[in-house]
GROMACS .gro file of C-alpha atoms in nm:
model
   80
    1MET     CA    1   1.476  10.609   6.418
    2ASP     CA    2   1.247  10.908   6.387
    3GLU     CA    3   0.942  10.686   6.346
    4LEU     CA    4   1.041  10.514   6.698
    5GLY     CA    5   1.109  10.817   6.860
    6GLU     CA    6   0.749  10.933   6.756
    7ASP     CA    7   0.601  10.595   6.870
    8LEU     CA    8   0.797  10.650   7.188
    9GLU     CA    9   0.638  11.008   7.248
   10VAL     CA   10   0.268  10.883   7.193
   11SER     CA   11   0.322  10.593   7.426
   12LEU     CA   12   0.475  10.757   7.693
   13ALA     CA   13   0.210  11.065   7.688
   14ILE     CA   14  -0.056  10.790   7.694
   15VAL     CA   15   0.092  10.604   7.984
   16LEU     CA   16   0.163  10.938   8.194
   17GLY     CA   17  -0.170  11.073   8.074
   18GLU     CA   18  -0.360  10.771   8.220
   19ALA     CA   19  -0.159  10.798   8.564
   20GLU     CA   20  -0.235  11.175   8.601
   21MET     CA   21   0.149  11.248   8.587
   22GLY     CA   22   0.126  11.546   8.359
   23MET     CA   23   0.196  11.630   8.019
   24LEU     CA   24   0.514  11.481   7.827
   25THR     CA   25   0.697  11.749   7.669
   26ARG     CA   26   1.023  11.552   7.608
   27ALA     CA   27   1.173  11.219   7.701
   28VAL     CA   28   1.496  11.011   7.724
   29VAL     CA   29   1.485  10.631   7.777
   30ILE     CA   30   1.765  10.403   7.838
   31ALA     CA   31   1.656  10.049   7.771
   32GLU     CA   32   1.829   9.719   7.817
   33VAL     CA   33   1.782   9.531   7.491
   34LEU     CA   34   1.826   9.161   7.398
   35ASP     CA   35   1.911   9.079   7.048
   36ASP     CA   36   1.825   8.758   6.877
   37ASP     CA   37   2.177   8.603   6.996
   38GLY     CA   38   2.092   8.713   7.346
   39GLU     CA   39   2.342   8.994   7.333
   40ARG     CA   40   2.261   9.274   7.559
   41ASN     CA   41   2.267   9.616   7.456
   42LEU     CA   42   2.181   9.953   7.577
   43MET     CA   43   1.981  10.189   7.385
   44VAL     CA   44   1.923  10.557   7.425
   45LEU     CA   45   1.595  10.669   7.268
   46THR     CA   46   1.455  11.021   7.274
   47THR     CA   47   1.144  11.194   7.164
   48PRO     CA   48   1.159  11.379   6.845
   49ARG     CA   49   1.344  11.710   6.834
   50LEU     CA   50   1.542  11.663   7.120
   51ALA     CA   51   1.849  11.840   7.111
   52GLU     CA   52   2.188  11.620   7.209
   53TRP     CA   53   2.280  11.866   7.488
   54ASP     CA   54   1.913  11.862   7.596
   55ALA     CA   55   1.909  11.474   7.632
   56LEU     CA   56   2.263  11.479   7.793
   57GLY     CA   57   2.158  11.730   8.046
   58MET     CA   58   1.841  11.504   8.141
   59CYS     CA   59   2.027  11.192   8.142
   60ARG     CA   60   2.279  11.366   8.413
   61TYR     CA   61   1.983  11.501   8.619
   62GLY     CA   62   1.863  11.151   8.630
   63GLN     CA   63   2.205  11.014   8.700
   64LEU     CA   64   2.228  11.270   9.028
   65CYS     CA   65   1.868  11.193   9.123
   66LEU     CA   66   1.950  10.808   9.152
   67GLU     CA   67   2.326  10.869   9.315
   68GLY     CA   68   2.159  11.023   9.619
   69PRO     CA   69   1.937  10.765   9.755
   70VAL     CA   70   2.207  10.488   9.655
   71THR     CA   71   2.483  10.690   9.817
   72ALA     CA   72   2.272  10.704  10.147
   73LEU     CA   73   2.196  10.325  10.129
   74PHE     CA   74   2.596  10.256  10.141
   75ALA     CA   75   2.642  10.521  10.403
   76ASP     CA   76   2.412  10.361  10.641
   77GLY     CA   77   2.608  10.041  10.583
   78ASP     CA   78   2.278   9.873  10.397
   79ASP     CA   79   2.445   9.737  10.093
   80GLU     CA   80   2.203   9.488   9.979
   0.00000   0.00000   0.00000
């Protein structure tokens, strides 16, 4: 998994750099993956040397960033 994390880090750094979004320092990626049987699974990938508690904190922060706009949509009655 370390090699996958290193590949992820390099790829994200390139994409973010090309988009002029800044320099990647660390990342958590949550991806839905279909296996050979068509079974869906969630994978949590992190950049190397990211402590588990930091990854958890980043995920929780991301959750809060998503919940605000979604909650606002439902509060306005626009649930589509």
